Amino acid sequence: MNRKKGDKGFESPRPYKLTHQVVCINNINFQRKSVVGFVELTIFPTVANLNRIKLNSKQCRIYRVRINDLEAAFIYNDPTLEVCHSESKQRNLNYFSNAYAAAVSAVDPDAGNGELCIKVPSELWKHVDELKVLKIHINFSLDQPKGGLHFVVPSVEGSMAERGAHVFSCGYQNSTRFWFPCVDSYSELCTWKLEFTVDAAMVAVSNGDLVETVYTHDMRKKTFHYMLTIPTAASNISLAIGPFEILVDPYMHEVTHFCLPQLLPLLKHTTSYLHEVFEFYEEILTCRYPYSCFKTVFIDEAYVEVAAYASMSIFSTNLLHSAMIIDETPLTRRCLAQSLAQQFFGCFISRMSWSDEWVLKGISGYIYGLWMKKTFGVNEYRHWIKEELDKIVAYELKTGGVLLHPIFGGGKEKDNPASHLHFSIKHPHTLSWEYYTMFQCKAHLVMRLIENRISMEFMLQVFNKLLSLASTASSQKFQSHMWIQMLVSTSGFLKSISNVSGKDIQPLIKQWVDQSGVVKFYGSFAFNRKRNVLELEIKQDYTSPGTQKYVGPLKVTVQELDGSFNHTLQIEENSLKHDIPCHSKSRRNKKKKIPLMNGEEVDMDLSAMDADSPLLWIRIDPDMSVLRKVEFEQADFMWQYQLRYERDVVAQQESILALEKFPTPASRLALTDILEQEQCFYRVRMSACFCLAKIANSMVSTWTGPPAMKSLFTRMFCCKTCPNIVKTNNFISFQSYFLQKTMPVAMALLRDVHNLCPKEVLTFILDLIKYNDNRKNKFSDNYYRAEMIDALANSVTPAVSVNNEVRTLDNLNPDVRLILEEITRFLNMEKLLPSYRHTITVSCLRAIRVLQKNGHVPSDPALFKSYAEYGHFVDIRIAALEAVVDYTKVDRSYEELQWLLNMIQNDPVPYVRHKILNMLTKNPPFTKNMESPLCNEALVDQLWKLMNSGES
Amino acid sequence: MADTAAAGGAGGSGTRSGSKQSTNPADNYYLARRRTLQVVVSSLLTEAGFESAEKASVETLTEMLQSYISEIGRSAKSYCEHTARTQPTLSDIVVTLVEMGFNVDTLPAYAKRSQRMVITAPPVTNQPVTPKALTAGQNRPHPPHIPSHFPEFPDPHTYIKTPTYREPVSDYQVLREKAASQRRDVERALTRFMAKTGETQSLFKDDVSTFPLIAARPFTIPYLTALLPSELEMQQMEETDSSEQDEQTDTENLALHISTAHTETCL
């Protein structure tokens, strides 16, 4: 691990250079889930005495290795198969984590290691000394792979093609070694020739150009020949084979889409938008898409929703949707855009080492953000940035810092930058999934900070420079050292930033990239009337885990009566107080309009404010140019003004959050006004609903009038003549659709003085369900109906139970009976007329669990277990499993825990296995230092075994 | 003697029917004709040289003869009506006989044969009157432009209609209410039926019938049902595509939909 990195350029950790690789899979057996094939690597030794060649290979059975047609001896050893030796008695996370990190490094291609060690035959030593080309030919087979390749074989009648059986490559980071021997590193590029022989009814999709398809002599099989001339890392090689339906993009003929049988109409609709994403990226990067073709494949049982590989992306089939579906459309488009951004940065441009990963993730995330801004608007973009910022801040404050650019120089344990984590961050494979998600999130936020510093124009110039260098390099013939230009490194990236912009961003990089943690500000203020000065106090917490000290400029925006003013404060070591002079006199001119930040002038009712102060509201770091959490104190009326008049959605959202603490009629009015305002961003209005519900609950004793939002909903969505009946559905306006969906869910959270959901609200929701009429709607109402069930579930309050009597039908609460009636009907109707993605079943299952938890219905996991079985739609399974996990926790059931663990070990879908573990960690059946019958030695044994032997 | 046997037979039936004579004039009329036919058959048999015959065979031959004569009559009537007459003429009969494959030329010779027997004509009895159908109301007189020789109007109940009107429901609230409850009833009935006929799951251990949940059944290809729109939705999509939503016509459409929904429920 003692590589010197940085300005010295890239040095290959291997004593040879790979130039070309052939992958040939000549037999795929779906029945037995096995693969037979060979690979041929063309390498040039770079040192004279090369006698051992290390390659990566996992779970492949290797039959024979030949170098230049001479048999070669080889050793295969995979230390991750058993991380800690079975004889060792020590069992703790620390020990495991160290052992695991050691095992992963032992085979890390970036350190020149590998599982497969091939001895160069002595006859060739002379040949090697002359640094002449070696061709390594490896025959291998795979049987029932546990990772890397995923087989989906539905058990129905018919041939494999008729059944819709398919196989595809998948994995986390560099896991190509799971399905063929290679140098599984993002930094070892070579050209590729890929051949796959499949059943004549099947299609093989892989990277690069399809050169030809040749039938075998018996005409029962076809061989697909793919050629990838752009140097690509093995980790970006992928494959999908299945009886796909094929669609050539009508706008771009070099783009082809593939989906499983019967889904072609959905594919057509889903991909009809892709060309716009292409145009957008090509325009901002002023660079053509680097590959000569692009393929999208939609497959079932996907490992992740989106996986980008060289010139091809693999998506989950569940992203496909028809024109009637509203909610899924933006999500799917986001996935398409994300994968396309990764085509440029991640596939075409690869990384030098793991510690440069943040640059690629950052750039692809950043340009994806630009696409969001253009497509969904500035509001959505800012909302997204805020959401991502909140996520990373919450994660870092909870679990500790996320370090973007780890440098492992001295390698002493005590200055291990990630000692607070229970895993090593030296390798992508030792990270926790959540950490990696947060890592990506932070990366693109930091890119945005860089943009703030050097301007977007320069930023795009840098990207263009990287791309054009890479595309010049890619057209060079092999053995050229130019290929290194296609790898990006942190130092190279920073250098081109300083070349292009001439600005020094070193402090920024030091703060956010080389160092982990976020900033936590506490702000409060006082207005000094005599001096007409705002005395702002900003404190920082930099001692808690996951925080860091911030020194530098900080923008503060003050909205006064005379207008909005920006001030840049210099945050220094010891200064807490900052004096900001005010521009306006506190005496106000009654008739005058108040100018806002965006130049707009509005009339305000100023009666609520403090007569002595000209301050309307204050915002700290309004542009989110620091990765921070701000807790700011200002008076309730200031938050209300901010909500009503500040035009930035982030500010509105912040004020809504703050207003929860001020349950007053004025807050109520401000929120209701926002709810009614058509121009207001719909997400703000949606969160206003929930805030209003909370405020109403806090004010329950003084609340007058009908339940919150009811009259509003009636006015907006019910018939003029009969206010108790909702209009027939018309979801043409998406804003009001989302509001219509959300309002009842929020209303159901209302509670009366007895802490019960008001009868009026329940009846109202039941009426909404009853009168729901979608016959004249252009769009499907499945999400709407699902939310109505969520609303019903929200209205449930704990049952009054007399000394733990058994729940029977006879003592069922009449309101709950009505709710159950609806749930039963919905759930049963789903069997006859299933909704898109079974959203309604999912909501019903959740609602049933809520009823069980609140003691209305006997707690019983049997129903959920039947829905969790393999063969149900994945969303249903996850919802059911969530209920089982919850049951395991509440009822402390050993049996269910075993059932879950069994599923973790044996379920055919990796996503589900991962998700169960994820849910168990989020909602653990027991916690440390807690007495629980579940916590016993057998369980420890079992978990240890599970950790120790997995193939990651 | 064959004659006596036949006559005796005929006489026997005659006495039996005689006892009924007073009861039903219509029966009497038909019986007398039938008896004549029987006599004819018997005499023809005698003529053909039979000495005796079983009652059953005589009956069969009578039956055959009767249907033959009936067919001649029916057919002759058709021919005469075909030529727009009401009374059959000789030529009608001739055509009929020819049509039935009878050689008409042999008929005069046969009629004049020496050994033929002469039978007495059947006793004259009154043609039974067909009882009048129940009359309801007064038959309408002919309007002036119809000549009086045309048949009378049939009974009024066969053509007079009395439409009954119900005020069509157009109140929006009622319509919506009706649509909602109708759909709900159908859904509930359908799901209950499905639940009754198939496997179910229950939320309560002690009660399986109040909230029956249709058992979850895994699919072999789960994504197909989850992603593809159902037929109902497809149909709906086509409909809404052709007619864009319009607030004004909402009520009207709704009424239309209710009527179709109603027929569906009836089915």
Coordinates of C-alpha atoms in Angstrom, one line a residue, chain A residues 426-724:
Chain A
K426 CA -9.3 1.6 2.1
H427 CA -11.2 -0.5 -0.4
P428 CA -14.5 -0.1 -2.1
H429 CA -15.3 -3.7 -1.1
T430 CA -14.9 -3.1 2.6
L431 CA -17.2 -0.1 2.8
S432 CA -20.8 -0.2 4.0
W433 CA -23.3 0.3 1.4
E434 CA -24.8 3.3 3.2
Y435 CA -21.4 4.9 3.5
Y436 CA -20.8 4.6 -0.2
T437 CA -24.2 6.2 -1.0
M438 CA -23.3 9.1 1.3
F439 CA -19.9 9.2 -0.3
Q440 CA -21.5 9.8 -3.7
C441 CA -23.9 12.3 -2.3
K442 CA -21.1 14.3 -0.7
A443 CA -19.0 14.1 -3.9
H444 CA -21.5 15.8 -6.1
L445 CA -22.2 18.4 -3.4
V446 CA -18.5 19.2 -3.2
M447 CA -18.4 19.6 -7.0
R448 CA -21.1 22.1 -6.7
L449 CA -19.0 24.0 -4.1
I450 CA -16.2 24.0 -6.6
E451 CA -18.5 25.4 -9.2
N452 CA -19.6 28.1 -6.8
R453 CA -15.9 29.1 -6.5
I454 CA -14.8 29.0 -10.1
S455 CA -18.1 29.5 -12.0
M456 CA -20.0 27.0 -14.1
E457 CA -18.4 28.0 -17.3
F458 CA -14.9 27.1 -16.1
M459 CA -16.2 23.9 -14.6
L460 CA -17.7 22.8 -17.9
Q461 CA -14.4 23.7 -19.6
V462 CA -12.5 21.5 -17.2
F463 CA -14.9 18.6 -18.0
N464 CA -14.6 19.2 -21.7
K465 CA -10.8 19.2 -21.4
L466 CA -10.8 15.9 -19.5
L467 CA -13.1 14.4 -22.2
S468 CA -11.3 15.7 -25.2
L469 CA -7.9 14.5 -23.8
A470 CA -9.5 11.1 -23.2
S471 CA -11.0 10.9 -26.6
T472 CA -7.8 11.7 -28.3
A473 CA -6.1 9.1 -26.2
S474 CA -8.8 6.5 -26.9
S475 CA -8.1 6.6 -30.6
Q476 CA -4.4 5.8 -30.2
K477 CA -3.2 2.4 -30.9
F478 CA -2.2 0.2 -28.0
Q479 CA 1.1 0.2 -26.2
S480 CA 0.7 3.9 -26.1
H481 CA 1.0 5.5 -22.8
M482 CA -1.6 7.9 -23.9
W483 CA -4.3 5.7 -22.5
I484 CA -3.4 7.0 -19.1
Q485 CA -5.2 10.2 -20.2
M486 CA -8.4 8.3 -19.9
L487 CA -7.9 7.9 -16.2
V488 CA -8.7 10.7 -13.9
S489 CA -6.9 11.4 -10.7
T490 CA -7.6 13.9 -7.9
S491 CA -4.4 15.8 -8.6
G492 CA -4.9 15.8 -12.4
F493 CA -8.4 17.1 -11.9
L494 CA -7.3 19.9 -9.5
K495 CA -4.5 20.8 -11.9
S496 CA -6.8 21.3 -14.8
I497 CA -9.1 23.3 -12.6
S498 CA -6.3 25.7 -11.7
N499 CA -5.1 25.8 -15.3
V500 CA -8.5 26.6 -16.7
S501 CA -9.8 29.0 -14.0
G502 CA -6.5 30.3 -12.6
K503 CA -8.1 30.1 -9.2
D504 CA -6.7 28.5 -6.1
I505 CA -9.3 26.1 -4.7
Q506 CA -6.8 24.3 -2.4
P507 CA -8.5 25.5 0.8
L508 CA -11.8 24.3 -0.4
I509 CA -10.4 20.9 -1.3
K510 CA -8.6 20.7 2.0
Q511 CA -11.7 21.4 3.9
W512 CA -14.2 19.1 2.1
V513 CA -12.1 16.5 0.2
D514 CA -9.1 15.7 2.3
Q515 CA -11.0 16.1 5.5
S516 CA -14.2 14.5 6.7
G517 CA -17.0 16.0 8.6
V518 CA -19.6 18.8 8.2
V519 CA -20.1 22.1 9.9
K520 CA -22.7 22.8 12.5
F521 CA -23.7 26.4 13.1
Y522 CA -25.9 27.8 15.8
G523 CA -27.1 31.3 15.1
S524 CA -29.0 33.9 17.1
F525 CA -29.3 37.7 16.8
A526 CA -30.3 40.8 18.6
F527 CA -31.2 44.2 17.1
N528 CA -29.5 47.2 18.6
R529 CA -31.8 50.0 18.0
K530 CA -29.4 52.8 19.1
R531 CA -26.8 51.8 16.6
N532 CA -29.2 50.5 14.1
V533 CA -27.1 47.4 13.9
L534 CA -27.9 43.7 13.8
E535 CA -25.8 41.8 16.3
L536 CA -25.4 38.3 14.9
E537 CA -23.9 35.6 16.9
I538 CA -22.7 32.5 15.2
K539 CA -21.4 29.6 17.2
Q540 CA -19.9 26.3 15.9
D541 CA -19.9 22.9 17.3
Y542 CA -16.7 21.2 16.1
T543 CA -16.1 18.7 18.9
S544 CA -19.0 16.3 18.2
P545 CA -18.2 13.4 15.9
G546 CA -18.7 14.1 12.2
T547 CA -18.1 17.8 12.6
Q548 CA -15.3 20.1 11.6
K549 CA -14.3 23.6 12.2
Y550 CA -15.1 26.1 9.4
V551 CA -13.0 29.2 8.9
G552 CA -13.7 31.4 5.9
P553 CA -16.5 33.5 4.4
L554 CA -20.1 33.0 5.1
K555 CA -23.0 34.7 3.4
V556 CA -25.8 36.1 5.4
T557 CA -28.9 37.6 3.8
V558 CA -31.0 40.0 5.7
Q559 CA -34.4 41.1 4.5
E560 CA -35.2 44.5 5.8
L561 CA -38.1 46.8 5.1
D562 CA -36.1 48.6 2.5
G563 CA -34.9 45.5 0.7
S564 CA -32.8 42.4 0.9
F565 CA -29.1 42.7 1.6
N566 CA -26.3 40.2 1.4
H567 CA -23.4 40.4 3.8
T568 CA -20.3 38.2 3.7
L569 CA -19.0 37.5 7.2
Q570 CA -15.6 36.2 7.8
I571 CA -15.8 33.3 10.2
E572 CA -12.7 33.2 12.3
E573 CA -11.3 31.2 15.1
N574 CA -12.5 33.2 18.0
S575 CA -15.0 35.7 16.8
L576 CA -18.6 34.8 17.5
K577 CA -20.3 38.2 17.2
H578 CA -20.7 40.0 14.0
D579 CA -22.2 43.4 13.7
I580 CA -24.2 44.1 10.5
P581 CA -25.4 47.6 9.9
C582 CA -29.0 47.9 8.9
H583 CA -30.1 50.0 6.0
S584 CA -33.6 50.9 6.9
K585 CA -34.9 53.0 9.7
S586 CA -37.3 51.2 11.9
R587 CA -40.1 53.7 11.3
R588 CA -41.9 52.4 8.4
N589 CA -43.6 54.0 5.6
K590 CA -47.0 52.5 5.5
K591 CA -47.7 52.8 1.8
K592 CA -44.4 51.5 0.6
K593 CA -43.9 48.2 -1.1
I594 CA -41.1 46.0 0.1
P595 CA -38.5 45.0 -2.4
L596 CA -37.4 41.3 -2.3
M597 CA -34.2 39.6 -3.3
N598 CA -35.4 38.8 -6.8
G599 CA -36.4 42.4 -7.5
E600 CA -40.1 41.8 -6.9
E601 CA -41.9 44.4 -4.8
V602 CA -44.7 43.2 -2.6
D603 CA -47.2 44.6 -0.2
M604 CA -47.0 43.1 3.2
D605 CA -49.1 43.3 6.3
L606 CA -46.5 44.5 8.7
S607 CA -48.6 44.5 11.8
A608 CA -47.1 41.3 13.2
M609 CA -43.6 42.6 13.4
D610 CA -41.7 44.3 16.1
A611 CA -42.2 48.0 15.8
D612 CA -38.7 48.9 16.7
S613 CA -36.9 46.6 14.3
P614 CA -36.7 46.9 10.5
L615 CA -35.8 43.2 10.2
L616 CA -38.1 40.9 8.4
W617 CA -36.0 37.7 8.3
I618 CA -32.4 36.6 8.3
R619 CA -30.9 33.7 6.5
I620 CA -27.5 32.2 7.1
D621 CA -25.7 30.6 4.1
P622 CA -28.7 30.9 1.8
D623 CA -26.8 29.4 -1.2
M624 CA -25.8 26.3 0.6
S625 CA -22.1 27.0 -0.1
V626 CA -20.9 25.2 3.0
L627 CA -21.7 21.6 3.9
R628 CA -23.5 22.6 7.1
K629 CA -26.4 22.3 9.4
V630 CA -27.7 25.7 10.6
E631 CA -29.8 26.1 13.7
F632 CA -31.0 29.6 13.7
E633 CA -33.2 31.4 16.1
Q634 CA -35.6 34.1 15.1
A635 CA -39.0 35.1 16.1
D636 CA -42.1 33.2 14.9
F637 CA -43.3 36.2 12.9
M638 CA -40.0 36.3 11.1
W639 CA -40.4 32.7 10.1
Q640 CA -43.9 33.4 8.9
Y641 CA -42.7 36.3 6.8
Q642 CA -40.0 34.2 5.4
L643 CA -42.5 31.5 4.5
R644 CA -44.8 33.9 2.8
Y645 CA -42.5 36.2 1.0
E646 CA -39.1 34.6 0.5
R647 CA -39.1 33.2 -3.0
D648 CA -36.4 30.5 -2.4
V649 CA -37.9 27.1 -1.9
V650 CA -35.1 26.1 0.5
A651 CA -36.0 29.1 2.7
Q652 CA -39.6 28.2 2.6
Q653 CA -38.9 24.7 3.6
E654 CA -36.7 25.8 6.5
S655 CA -39.3 28.1 7.8
I656 CA -41.9 25.4 7.6
L657 CA -39.7 23.2 9.7
A658 CA -39.1 26.1 12.2
L659 CA -42.8 26.9 12.4
E660 CA -43.5 23.5 13.9
K661 CA -42.3 25.0 17.1
F662 CA -44.7 27.9 17.0
P663 CA -48.2 26.6 17.2
T664 CA -50.1 29.9 16.9
P665 CA -53.0 31.1 14.8
A666 CA -50.6 33.2 12.8
S667 CA -48.5 30.2 11.8
R668 CA -51.7 28.5 10.9
L669 CA -52.7 31.3 8.7
A670 CA -49.3 31.5 7.0
L671 CA -49.3 27.8 6.3
T672 CA -52.8 27.8 5.0
D673 CA -52.0 30.7 2.7
I674 CA -49.0 28.8 1.3
L675 CA -51.2 25.8 0.8
E676 CA -53.6 27.8 -1.3
Q677 CA -51.0 29.6 -3.4
E678 CA -50.9 28.0 -6.8
Q679 CA -47.6 29.6 -7.7
C680 CA -45.9 28.0 -4.7
F681 CA -43.7 25.0 -5.3
Y682 CA -45.7 21.9 -4.8
R683 CA -43.2 20.2 -2.5
V684 CA -43.3 23.2 -0.2
R685 CA -47.0 23.0 -0.2
M686 CA -46.8 19.3 0.6
S687 CA -44.6 19.8 3.6
A688 CA -46.8 22.6 4.7
C689 CA -49.6 20.0 5.0
F690 CA -47.7 18.0 7.5
C691 CA -46.6 21.0 9.4
L692 CA -50.1 22.2 9.6
A693 CA -51.2 18.9 11.0
K694 CA -48.6 19.1 13.7
I695 CA -49.5 22.7 14.6
A696 CA -53.2 21.7 14.7
N697 CA -52.4 18.9 17.1
S698 CA -50.4 21.3 19.4
M699 CA -53.2 23.7 19.3
V700 CA -55.9 21.2 19.8
S701 CA -57.6 22.8 22.8
T702 CA -57.9 26.2 21.1
W703 CA -58.5 25.1 17.6
T704 CA -61.7 26.4 16.1
G705 CA -63.5 25.5 13.0
P706 CA -63.4 22.3 10.9
P707 CA -60.3 20.1 11.1
A708 CA -57.3 21.6 9.4
M709 CA -57.1 21.4 5.6
K710 CA -60.6 20.0 5.4
S711 CA -62.3 23.1 4.0
L712 CA -59.3 23.8 1.9
F713 CA -59.4 20.4 0.4
T714 CA -63.2 20.7 -0.1
R715 CA -62.7 24.0 -1.9
M716 CA -59.9 22.7 -4.1
F717 CA -61.0 19.2 -5.0
C718 CA -64.6 18.7 -4.2
C719 CA -67.7 19.5 -6.3
K720 CA -69.2 23.0 -6.0
T721 CA -72.7 21.7 -5.5
C722 CA -72.1 18.9 -3.1
P723 CA -69.1 19.6 -1.0
N724 CA -68.9 16.1 0.5

